[in-house]
Amino acid sequence: MKITQDIKESTIIMTLDGELDASSSVILDEELSDPEIMKYSKILVDCQNLNYISSAGLGVFISHLQRFEDAQIKLIFFNMQDKVRNVFEILGLDLLMTIVTNYEEAITIADE
């Protein structure tokens, strides 16, 4: 799993590349736990190259979801592959999290 961040003003675009499993979810948790991330109002997660997500990976996002909502930080996923999106939908996480088709839609929703 490779995680890269691109910062644009009040937005962090986090790109996930590879498989998000139990071991790599620790890295994601560290990234999302960084106090610096709370400076931004939008976290956009590019999932185009995310090939797999385990329950541990989902758990990391879920564990930070309330903290981001409390801080009014928008967490938006985009470019999600069908097989990964299916995991979110089967677990009903698509009802709790914002998942959109592409970057342009993510920016539009983030700016609302």
mmCIF file of C-alpha atoms in Angstrom:
data_model
loop_
_atom_site.group_PDB
_atom_site.id
_atom_site.type_symbol
_atom_site.label_atom_id
_atom_site.label_comp_id
_atom_site.label_asym_id
_atom_site.label_seq_id
_atom_site.Cartn_x
_atom_site.Cartn_y
_atom_site.Cartn_z
ATOM 1 C CA MET A 1 0.000 0.000 0.000
ATOM 2 C CA LYS A 2 1.292 3.366 -0.989
ATOM 3 C CA ILE A 3 -0.393 6.499 0.315
ATOM 4 C CA THR A 4 0.379 9.879 -1.152
ATOM 5 C CA GLN A 5 -1.016 13.252 -0.219
ATOM 6 C CA ASP A 6 -1.494 16.309 -2.352
ATOM 7 C CA ILE A 7 -2.457 19.467 -0.503
ATOM 8 C CA LYS A 8 -4.407 22.225 -2.201
ATOM 9 C CA GLU A 9 -5.402 25.077 0.116
ATOM 10 C CA SER A 10 -8.039 23.605 2.478
ATOM 11 C CA THR A 11 -8.080 20.186 0.807
ATOM 12 C CA ILE A 12 -6.003 17.042 1.168
ATOM 13 C CA ILE A 13 -6.210 14.630 -1.718
ATOM 14 C CA MET A 14 -5.122 11.253 -0.392
ATOM 15 C CA THR A 15 -4.306 8.678 -3.055
ATOM 16 C CA LEU A 16 -4.398 5.021 -2.075
ATOM 17 C CA ASP A 17 -2.439 2.615 -4.252
ATOM 18 C CA GLY A 18 -2.477 -1.141 -3.721
ATOM 19 C CA GLU A 19 -4.172 -3.300 -1.121
ATOM 20 C CA LEU A 20 -5.460 -1.913 2.159
ATOM 21 C CA ASP A 21 -5.206 -4.859 4.514
ATOM 22 C CA ALA A 22 -4.533 -5.343 8.221
ATOM 23 C CA SER A 23 -0.860 -4.397 7.995
ATOM 24 C CA SER A 24 -1.236 -1.421 5.682
ATOM 25 C CA SER A 25 -4.255 -0.111 7.583
ATOM 26 C CA VAL A 26 -1.824 0.846 10.359
ATOM 27 C CA ILE A 27 -0.138 3.262 7.950
ATOM 28 C CA LEU A 28 -3.491 4.736 6.938
ATOM 29 C CA ASP A 29 -4.467 5.116 10.588
ATOM 30 C CA GLU A 30 -1.245 7.011 11.270
ATOM 31 C CA GLU A 31 -1.927 9.321 8.324
ATOM 32 C CA LEU A 32 -5.501 10.029 9.433
ATOM 33 C CA SER A 33 -4.479 10.418 13.088
ATOM 34 C CA ASP A 34 -1.908 13.091 12.301
ATOM 35 C CA PRO A 35 -3.100 16.257 14.082
ATOM 36 C CA GLU A 36 -2.074 18.268 11.010
ATOM 37 C CA ILE A 37 -4.923 16.716 9.029
ATOM 38 C CA MET A 38 -7.430 18.558 11.227
ATOM 39 C CA LYS A 39 -6.279 21.845 9.659
ATOM 40 C CA TYR A 40 -8.062 20.974 6.445
ATOM 41 C CA SER A 41 -11.786 21.093 5.777
ATOM 42 C CA LYS A 42 -11.831 18.482 3.024
ATOM 43 C CA ILE A 43 -10.228 15.075 2.686
ATOM 44 C CA LEU A 44 -10.679 13.564 -0.746
ATOM 45 C CA VAL A 45 -9.652 9.922 -1.055
ATOM 46 C CA ASP A 46 -8.712 8.797 -4.551
ATOM 47 C CA CYS A 47 -9.402 5.052 -4.733
ATOM 48 C CA GLN A 48 -8.610 4.506 -8.409
ATOM 49 C CA ASN A 49 -5.641 2.249 -7.632
ATOM 50 C CA LEU A 50 -7.077 0.723 -4.464
ATOM 51 C CA ASN A 51 -7.380 -2.928 -5.453
ATOM 52 C CA TYR A 52 -8.590 -4.404 -2.173
ATOM 53 C CA ILE A 53 -9.854 -3.225 1.197
ATOM 54 C CA SER A 54 -10.115 -5.455 4.256
ATOM 55 C CA SER A 55 -12.321 -5.005 7.283
ATOM 56 C CA ALA A 56 -9.301 -3.515 9.049
ATOM 57 C CA GLY A 57 -9.017 -0.863 6.352
ATOM 58 C CA LEU A 58 -12.712 -0.106 6.536
ATOM 59 C CA GLY A 59 -12.405 0.069 10.308
ATOM 60 C CA VAL A 60 -9.782 2.783 10.053
ATOM 61 C CA PHE A 61 -12.084 4.976 7.988
ATOM 62 C CA ILE A 62 -15.017 4.265 10.291
ATOM 63 C CA SER A 63 -12.956 5.062 13.384
ATOM 64 C CA HIS A 64 -12.086 8.516 12.032
ATOM 65 C CA LEU A 65 -15.464 9.297 10.489
ATOM 66 C CA GLN A 66 -17.070 10.744 13.626
ATOM 67 C CA ARG A 67 -13.980 12.809 14.499
ATOM 68 C CA PHE A 68 -14.004 14.357 11.031
ATOM 69 C CA GLU A 69 -17.747 14.993 11.174
ATOM 70 C CA ASP A 70 -17.402 16.636 14.588
ATOM 71 C CA ALA A 71 -14.706 18.901 13.160
ATOM 72 C CA GLN A 72 -16.851 19.546 10.053
ATOM 73 C CA ILE A 73 -14.234 17.975 7.816
ATOM 74 C CA LYS A 74 -15.706 16.439 4.683
ATOM 75 C CA LEU A 75 -14.424 12.954 3.844
ATOM 76 C CA ILE A 76 -15.191 12.049 0.244
ATOM 77 C CA PHE A 77 -14.147 8.953 -1.693
ATOM 78 C CA PHE A 78 -13.900 8.996 -5.483
ATOM 79 C CA ASN A 79 -12.677 6.860 -8.405
ATOM 80 C CA MET A 80 -13.619 3.719 -6.500
ATOM 81 C CA GLN A 81 -13.313 0.420 -8.383
ATOM 82 C CA ASP A 82 -16.518 -1.616 -8.559
ATOM 83 C CA LYS A 83 -15.172 -4.461 -6.422
ATOM 84 C CA VAL A 84 -14.140 -2.051 -3.659
ATOM 85 C CA ARG A 85 -17.376 -0.087 -3.914
ATOM 86 C CA ASN A 86 -19.307 -3.352 -3.565
ATOM 87 C CA VAL A 87 -17.629 -3.946 -0.209
ATOM 88 C CA PHE A 88 -18.766 -0.523 0.998
ATOM 89 C CA GLU A 89 -22.295 -1.154 -0.290
ATOM 90 C CA ILE A 90 -22.627 -4.663 1.167
ATOM 91 C CA LEU A 91 -21.722 -3.296 4.588
ATOM 92 C CA GLY A 92 -23.966 -0.255 4.173
ATOM 93 C CA LEU A 93 -21.022 2.116 4.454
ATOM 94 C CA ASP A 94 -22.101 3.914 1.303
ATOM 95 C CA LEU A 95 -24.950 5.282 3.440
ATOM 96 C CA LEU A 96 -22.527 6.668 6.031
ATOM 97 C CA MET A 97 -19.761 7.875 3.759
ATOM 98 C CA THR A 98 -19.768 10.059 0.683
ATOM 99 C CA ILE A 99 -18.709 8.110 -2.392
ATOM 100 C CA VAL A 100 -18.762 9.788 -5.791
ATOM 101 C CA THR A 101 -17.699 8.824 -9.278
ATOM 102 C CA ASN A 102 -14.783 11.132 -10.008
ATOM 103 C CA TYR A 103 -12.586 13.991 -8.815
ATOM 104 C CA GLU A 104 -14.739 16.710 -10.355
ATOM 105 C CA GLU A 105 -17.805 15.454 -8.511
ATOM 106 C CA ALA A 106 -15.798 15.164 -5.296
ATOM 107 C CA ILE A 107 -14.674 18.789 -5.583
ATOM 108 C CA THR A 108 -18.224 19.948 -6.300
ATOM 109 C CA ILE A 109 -19.624 18.174 -3.243
ATOM 110 C CA ALA A 110 -16.707 19.257 -1.072
ATOM 111 C CA ASP A 111 -17.364 22.895 -1.961
ATOM 112 C CA GLU A 112 -21.088 22.757 -1.114
#
